[in-house]
């Protein structure tokens, strides 16, 4: 399953397309879930409690067919994975040959989507642009109900102090980095490893690099290389962070982009699938405070006879030279 866990929520300045249009395009590109993001500065206020409502999927399917546009219907390069690979491949072939000349095509598109096992998941996310970590930490306890009203929590540090706090102190699921511009701090290996040890994922957003191009794309590749060296390709996830459907890309395109900064195809695929699922599980654990512990049996103790025999040998071997000299005399 493939996810895009960073889409601006409807009503924000960054969201130019409606949520229905975004989900339609994500389904068309082969995604199986998304997260709508609300962004705040430093610390949330009482007005920032989550009000993002999930999109009714029946509205998405009634708005237009997923395969409208004739030849555009053939641009489905990365079908979503299914438990039954044979049914997934046959349904993708039949889906590619569909046209939307009648109203029946919309209902048939839904049928093929169900045959492919595609249940689209929606999440809410709070993104905190962090300039002053002390301001957030001082208000975090009082704003716990606001933080827990969102499914996911992410932090975007803007300086070295906030990056250190995000890696060591702040209970977050994602550290989002705007690598399309020059990062104002150094990605130090010990600091990054502390975040990796806490199960935090680093998010690379490709949308702005594609939207602006030129120097933004160069900065994206250079900064991604630095993060790859620090993390060795672990705990990295990709997201779009765009509010316009025209800048969305399917996972295969971003995987090809990831190979430019040294990420192999397996890690790039996990950055859209298993790493996102790990983020969702990490967020659930953080909000419910329920985790799983692995208990291994301890090594069995020595038998009593072995302990006694060992103690006897030690007592004989520990006779002092002075006592031996007195016996000889």
CSV table of C-alpha atoms in Angstrom, one decimal:
chain,number,residue,atom,x,y,z
A,1,UNK,CA,0.0,0.0,0.0
A,2,UNK,CA,1.3,3.5,-0.9
A,3,UNK,CA,0.6,6.6,1.1
A,4,UNK,CA,1.0,10.4,0.7
A,5,UNK,CA,0.9,11.6,4.3
A,6,UNK,CA,1.3,15.3,3.7
A,7,UNK,CA,-1.5,17.1,1.8
A,8,UNK,CA,-2.6,20.6,2.8
A,9,UNK,CA,-6.1,20.5,4.4
A,10,UNK,CA,-9.0,22.2,2.5
A,11,UNK,CA,-9.5,25.8,3.4
A,12,UNK,CA,-5.8,26.6,3.8
A,13,UNK,CA,-3.9,28.9,1.6
A,14,UNK,CA,-1.7,26.1,0.2
A,15,UNK,CA,-4.7,24.0,-0.8
A,16,UNK,CA,-5.6,25.1,-4.4
A,17,UNK,CA,-7.5,22.0,-5.3
A,18,UNK,CA,-10.4,20.5,-3.4
A,19,UNK,CA,-10.0,17.4,-1.2
A,20,UNK,CA,-12.2,15.4,-3.6
A,21,UNK,CA,-10.0,16.3,-6.6
A,22,UNK,CA,-6.8,15.4,-4.6
A,23,UNK,CA,-8.2,12.0,-3.6
A,24,UNK,CA,-9.3,11.3,-7.2
A,25,UNK,CA,-5.9,12.0,-8.5
A,26,UNK,CA,-4.2,10.0,-5.7
A,27,UNK,CA,-6.4,7.0,-6.6
A,28,UNK,CA,-5.5,7.4,-10.2
A,29,UNK,CA,-1.8,7.5,-9.4
A,30,UNK,CA,-2.0,4.3,-7.4
A,31,UNK,CA,-2.1,5.5,-3.8
A,32,UNK,CA,-4.1,3.8,-1.0
A,33,UNK,CA,-4.2,6.5,1.6
A,34,UNK,CA,-3.4,10.1,2.5
A,35,UNK,CA,-3.2,12.6,5.4
A,36,UNK,CA,-4.6,16.1,5.3
A,37,UNK,CA,-2.3,18.5,7.2
A,38,UNK,CA,-3.0,21.5,9.3
A,39,UNK,CA,0.1,23.7,9.9
A,40,UNK,CA,0.7,25.9,12.9
A,41,UNK,CA,3.6,28.0,14.2
A,42,UNK,CA,5.5,26.9,17.3
A,43,UNK,CA,2.5,25.8,19.4
A,44,UNK,CA,-1.2,25.1,18.7
A,45,UNK,CA,-3.9,27.3,20.1
A,46,UNK,CA,-7.4,26.2,21.3
A,47,UNK,CA,-8.7,27.1,17.8
A,48,UNK,CA,-6.3,24.6,16.2
A,49,UNK,CA,-8.2,21.5,17.4
A,50,UNK,CA,-8.8,19.1,14.6
A,51,UNK,CA,-11.9,19.9,12.5
A,52,UNK,CA,-10.8,18.1,9.3
A,53,UNK,CA,-13.6,15.8,8.2
A,54,UNK,CA,-12.9,12.7,6.0
A,55,UNK,CA,-14.0,12.9,2.4
A,56,UNK,CA,-16.9,10.7,1.6
A,57,UNK,CA,-15.6,8.2,-1.0
A,58,UNK,CA,-19.1,8.0,-2.7
A,59,UNK,CA,-18.8,11.7,-3.5
A,60,UNK,CA,-15.4,11.1,-5.1
A,61,UNK,CA,-16.8,8.4,-7.3
A,62,UNK,CA,-19.9,10.3,-8.2
A,63,UNK,CA,-17.9,13.5,-9.1
A,64,UNK,CA,-16.3,11.8,-12.1
A,65,UNK,CA,-15.1,8.5,-13.2
A,66,UNK,CA,-11.6,7.5,-12.1
A,67,UNK,CA,-10.7,6.7,-15.7
A,68,UNK,CA,-12.1,9.7,-17.5
A,69,UNK,CA,-10.2,11.3,-20.4
A,70,UNK,CA,-9.9,8.4,-22.9
A,71,UNK,CA,-6.1,8.1,-23.4
A,72,UNK,CA,-5.5,9.5,-20.0
A,73,UNK,CA,-7.0,6.3,-18.6
A,74,UNK,CA,-4.0,4.4,-19.8
A,75,UNK,CA,-1.7,6.4,-17.5
A,76,UNK,CA,-2.0,4.0,-14.6
A,77,UNK,CA,1.6,2.9,-14.4
A,78,UNK,CA,1.8,1.6,-10.8
A,79,UNK,CA,-1.3,-0.4,-9.8
A,80,UNK,CA,-1.9,-0.7,-6.1
A,81,UNK,CA,-0.7,-4.0,-4.6
A,82,UNK,CA,-3.3,-6.6,-3.8
A,83,UNK,CA,-3.3,-9.8,-1.7
A,84,UNK,CA,-4.2,-11.7,-4.9
A,85,UNK,CA,-1.6,-10.6,-7.5
A,86,UNK,CA,-3.4,-12.4,-10.4
A,87,UNK,CA,-6.7,-10.6,-9.7
A,88,UNK,CA,-4.8,-7.3,-9.4
A,89,UNK,CA,-3.1,-7.7,-12.8
A,90,UNK,CA,-6.3,-8.8,-14.6
A,91,UNK,CA,-8.3,-6.0,-13.1
A,92,UNK,CA,-5.6,-3.4,-14.0
A,93,UNK,CA,-5.7,-4.6,-17.6
A,94,UNK,CA,-9.5,-4.4,-17.7
A,95,UNK,CA,-9.4,-1.0,-16.1
A,96,UNK,CA,-7.0,0.3,-18.7
A,97,UNK,CA,-9.4,-0.6,-21.5
A,98,UNK,CA,-12.3,1.2,-20.0
A,99,UNK,CA,-13.8,4.4,-21.3
A,100,UNK,CA,-16.1,6.9,-19.6
A,101,UNK,CA,-18.6,7.4,-22.4
A,102,UNK,CA,-21.6,6.5,-20.2
A,103,UNK,CA,-22.7,6.7,-16.7
A,104,UNK,CA,-22.1,2.9,-16.3
A,105,UNK,CA,-18.3,3.4,-16.5
A,106,UNK,CA,-18.3,5.1,-13.1
A,107,UNK,CA,-20.0,2.2,-11.4
A,108,UNK,CA,-17.7,-0.3,-13.2
A,109,UNK,CA,-14.7,1.7,-12.1
A,110,UNK,CA,-15.9,1.3,-8.5
A,111,UNK,CA,-16.3,-2.5,-9.1
A,112,UNK,CA,-12.8,-2.8,-10.4
A,113,UNK,CA,-11.4,-0.7,-7.6
A,114,UNK,CA,-13.0,-3.1,-5.1
A,115,UNK,CA,-11.7,-6.1,-7.0
A,116,UNK,CA,-8.2,-4.7,-6.7
A,117,UNK,CA,-8.7,-4.6,-2.9
A,118,UNK,CA,-8.3,-0.8,-2.7
A,119,UNK,CA,-9.7,0.7,0.5
A,120,UNK,CA,-8.5,4.3,0.6
A,121,UNK,CA,-7.5,5.4,4.1
A,122,UNK,CA,-7.6,9.0,5.3
A,123,UNK,CA,-5.8,10.5,8.3
A,124,UNK,CA,-5.4,13.9,9.9
A,125,UNK,CA,-2.1,15.5,10.7
A,126,UNK,CA,-0.8,18.5,12.6
A,127,UNK,CA,2.4,20.0,11.3
A,128,UNK,CA,4.3,22.4,13.7
A,129,UNK,CA,6.8,24.8,12.2
A,130,UNK,CA,9.2,25.0,15.1
A,131,UNK,CA,11.3,28.1,15.6
A,132,UNK,CA,11.4,28.1,19.4
A,133,UNK,CA,11.3,24.6,21.0
A,134,UNK,CA,10.9,26.0,24.5
A,135,UNK,CA,7.6,27.7,23.5
A,136,UNK,CA,6.3,24.4,22.3
A,137,UNK,CA,7.5,22.3,25.2
A,138,UNK,CA,6.0,24.8,27.7
A,139,UNK,CA,2.6,24.6,26.1
A,140,UNK,CA,2.6,21.0,25.0
A,141,UNK,CA,1.2,19.6,28.3
A,142,UNK,CA,-1.7,22.0,28.3
A,143,UNK,CA,-2.4,21.4,24.6
A,144,UNK,CA,-2.4,17.6,24.9
A,145,UNK,CA,-6.0,17.3,23.9
A,146,UNK,CA,-5.3,19.3,20.7
A,147,UNK,CA,-2.3,17.2,19.8
A,148,UNK,CA,-4.2,14.0,20.3
A,149,UNK,CA,-7.2,15.1,18.2
A,150,UNK,CA,-5.0,14.5,15.1
A,151,UNK,CA,-3.9,11.1,13.9
A,152,UNK,CA,-0.3,12.2,13.1
A,153,UNK,CA,2.0,14.7,14.5
A,154,UNK,CA,5.0,16.2,12.7
A,155,UNK,CA,7.6,18.9,13.4
A,156,UNK,CA,9.4,21.0,10.8
A,157,UNK,CA,12.5,22.5,12.5
A,158,UNK,CA,13.9,25.8,11.2
A,159,UNK,CA,17.2,26.0,13.2
A,160,UNK,CA,19.7,23.8,14.9
A,161,UNK,CA,18.1,24.2,18.4
A,162,UNK,CA,14.7,23.1,17.2
A,163,UNK,CA,16.2,20.2,15.2
A,164,UNK,CA,18.0,19.0,18.3
A,165,UNK,CA,14.8,19.2,20.4
A,166,UNK,CA,12.8,17.4,17.7
A,167,UNK,CA,15.3,14.5,17.6
A,168,UNK,CA,15.7,14.2,21.4
A,169,UNK,CA,12.8,15.7,23.4
A,170,UNK,CA,9.6,16.3,21.4
A,171,UNK,CA,7.2,13.4,21.1
A,172,UNK,CA,6.6,13.5,17.4
A,173,UNK,CA,6.0,10.9,14.7
A,174,UNK,CA,7.7,12.7,11.8
A,175,UNK,CA,10.5,15.2,11.3
A,176,UNK,CA,9.6,17.0,8.1
A,177,UNK,CA,12.4,18.8,6.3
A,178,UNK,CA,12.1,21.4,3.6
A,179,UNK,CA,15.1,20.4,1.6
A,180,UNK,CA,14.2,22.3,-1.5
A,181,UNK,CA,16.1,25.2,0.1
A,182,UNK,CA,19.3,25.4,2.0
A,183,UNK,CA,19.0,23.7,5.4
A,184,UNK,CA,20.0,26.3,8.0
A,185,UNK,CA,21.7,23.6,10.2
A,186,UNK,CA,24.0,20.6,9.9
A,187,UNK,CA,22.5,17.1,9.9
A,188,UNK,CA,24.9,15.7,12.6
A,189,UNK,CA,25.1,11.9,12.7
A,190,UNK,CA,24.8,11.6,16.5
A,191,UNK,CA,21.7,13.8,16.6
A,192,UNK,CA,20.1,11.9,13.7
A,193,UNK,CA,20.8,8.5,15.3
A,194,UNK,CA,19.0,9.7,18.5
A,195,UNK,CA,15.9,10.3,16.4
A,196,UNK,CA,16.3,6.9,14.6
A,197,UNK,CA,16.5,5.2,18.0
A,198,UNK,CA,13.2,6.8,19.0
A,199,UNK,CA,11.4,5.5,15.9
A,200,UNK,CA,11.0,8.9,14.3
A,201,UNK,CA,10.8,9.1,10.5
A,202,UNK,CA,12.4,11.8,8.4
A,203,UNK,CA,10.1,13.1,5.7
A,204,UNK,CA,11.3,14.4,2.3
A,205,UNK,CA,8.7,16.5,0.5
A,206,UNK,CA,9.2,16.6,-3.3
A,207,UNK,CA,6.4,18.9,-4.3
A,208,UNK,CA,8.2,22.2,-4.0
A,209,UNK,CA,11.2,21.0,-5.9
A,210,UNK,CA,9.0,19.9,-8.8
A,211,UNK,CA,6.9,23.1,-8.6
A,212,UNK,CA,9.9,25.5,-8.6
A,213,UNK,CA,12.5,23.4,-10.4
A,214,UNK,CA,16.0,24.9,-11.0
A,215,UNK,CA,17.9,25.6,-7.8
A,216,UNK,CA,15.1,24.0,-5.7
A,217,UNK,CA,15.6,20.7,-7.4
A,218,UNK,CA,19.4,20.9,-7.0
A,219,UNK,CA,19.0,21.7,-3.3
A,220,UNK,CA,16.6,18.8,-3.0
A,221,UNK,CA,19.1,16.3,-4.3
A,222,UNK,CA,22.1,17.7,-2.4
A,223,UNK,CA,20.2,17.9,0.9
A,224,UNK,CA,18.8,14.4,0.4
A,225,UNK,CA,22.3,13.1,-0.2
A,226,UNK,CA,23.3,14.5,3.2
A,227,UNK,CA,20.3,12.9,4.9
A,228,UNK,CA,21.1,9.6,3.2
A,229,UNK,CA,24.6,9.6,4.6
A,230,UNK,CA,23.3,10.4,8.1
A,231,UNK,CA,20.5,7.8,8.1
A,232,UNK,CA,22.0,5.2,5.7
A,233,UNK,CA,18.7,5.1,4.0
A,234,UNK,CA,16.7,4.1,7.1
A,235,UNK,CA,13.5,5.8,8.5
A,236,UNK,CA,13.0,7.9,5.4
A,237,UNK,CA,9.5,8.6,3.9
A,238,UNK,CA,8.4,10.6,0.9
A,239,UNK,CA,5.4,13.0,0.6
A,240,UNK,CA,4.2,15.6,-1.8
A,241,UNK,CA,3.3,18.6,0.4
A,242,UNK,CA,1.4,20.2,-2.5
A,243,UNK,CA,-2.1,21.5,-2.7
A,244,UNK,CA,-2.5,21.3,-6.5
A,245,UNK,CA,-3.2,18.0,-8.3
A,246,UNK,CA,-0.9,19.0,-11.2
A,247,UNK,CA,2.2,18.6,-9.0
A,248,UNK,CA,1.3,15.1,-7.6
A,249,UNK,CA,3.5,12.3,-8.9
A,250,UNK,CA,3.0,8.6,-8.7
A,251,UNK,CA,5.4,6.5,-6.5
A,252,UNK,CA,7.4,5.2,-9.4
A,253,UNK,CA,8.4,8.7,-10.5
A,254,UNK,CA,9.6,9.6,-7.0
A,255,UNK,CA,11.4,6.3,-6.7
A,256,UNK,CA,13.3,7.1,-9.9
A,257,UNK,CA,14.1,10.5,-8.4
A,258,UNK,CA,15.4,8.9,-5.2
A,259,UNK,CA,18.0,6.9,-7.2
A,260,UNK,CA,19.7,10.2,-8.0
A,261,UNK,CA,20.8,10.6,-4.4
A,262,UNK,CA,21.9,7.0,-3.8
A,263,UNK,CA,18.7,5.3,-2.5
A,264,UNK,CA,18.2,1.9,-3.9
A,265,UNK,CA,14.8,0.9,-5.3
A,266,UNK,CA,13.9,-1.3,-2.3
A,267,UNK,CA,14.4,1.5,0.2
A,268,UNK,CA,12.6,3.9,-2.1
A,269,UNK,CA,9.6,1.6,-2.3
A,270,UNK,CA,9.5,1.2,1.5
A,271,UNK,CA,9.6,5.0,1.8
A,272,UNK,CA,6.1,5.1,0.3
A,273,UNK,CA,4.7,1.9,1.9
A,274,UNK,CA,6.1,0.2,5.1
A,275,UNK,CA,7.7,3.4,6.5
A,276,UNK,CA,4.4,5.2,6.2
A,277,UNK,CA,2.7,2.3,7.9
A,278,UNK,CA,5.3,2.4,10.7
A,279,UNK,CA,4.5,6.1,11.2
A,280,UNK,CA,0.8,5.3,11.5
A,281,UNK,CA,1.6,2.6,14.1
A,282,UNK,CA,4.0,4.9,16.0
A,283,UNK,CA,1.3,7.6,16.1
A,284,UNK,CA,-1.3,5.1,17.5
A,285,UNK,CA,1.2,4.0,20.2
A,286,UNK,CA,1.9,7.6,21.1
A,287,UNK,CA,-1.8,8.6,21.4
A,288,UNK,CA,-3.0,5.5,23.2
A,289,UNK,CA,0.2,4.9,25.1
A,290,UNK,CA,-0.1,1.2,24.4
A,291,UNK,CA,3.0,-0.7,23.1
A,292,UNK,CA,4.2,-4.2,22.7
A,293,UNK,CA,7.1,-5.6,24.8
A,294,UNK,CA,9.2,-8.6,23.7
A,295,UNK,CA,10.2,-10.8,26.7
A,296,UNK,CA,12.9,-13.4,26.4
A,297,UNK,CA,13.5,-16.1,29.0
A,298,UNK,CA,16.6,-15.5,31.1
A,299,UNK,CA,19.4,-18.0,31.2
A,300,UNK,CA,18.8,-20.8,33.7
A,301,UNK,CA,20.7,-20.6,36.9
A,302,UNK,CA,23.3,-23.2,37.9
A,303,UNK,CA,22.2,-26.2,39.8
A,304,UNK,CA,22.7,-26.2,43.6
A,305,UNK,CA,25.3,-29.1,43.4
A,306,UNK,CA,27.3,-27.2,40.8
A,307,UNK,CA,27.3,-24.1,43.0
A,308,UNK,CA,28.4,-26.0,46.0
A,309,UNK,CA,31.2,-27.8,44.1
A,310,UNK,CA,32.4,-24.5,42.7
A,311,UNK,CA,32.4,-22.9,46.1
A,312,UNK,CA,34.4,-25.8,47.5
A,313,UNK,CA,37.0,-25.6,44.8
A,314,UNK,CA,37.3,-21.8,45.3
A,315,UNK,CA,37.8,-22.3,49.1
A,316,UNK,CA,40.6,-24.8,48.6
A,317,UNK,CA,42.4,-22.7,46.0
A,318,UNK,CA,42.2,-19.6,48.2
A,319,UNK,CA,44.4,-20.9,51.0
A,320,UNK,CA,46.9,-18.2,51.9
A,321,UNK,CA,50.7,-18.8,51.8
A,322,UNK,CA,51.1,-17.7,55.4
A,323,UNK,CA,48.8,-20.5,56.7
A,324,UNK,CA,50.7,-23.1,54.6
A,325,UNK,CA,54.0,-21.9,56.2
A,326,UNK,CA,52.6,-22.3,59.7
A,327,UNK,CA,51.6,-25.9,59.0
A,328,UNK,CA,55.0,-26.7,57.7
A,329,UNK,CA,56.7,-25.3,60.8
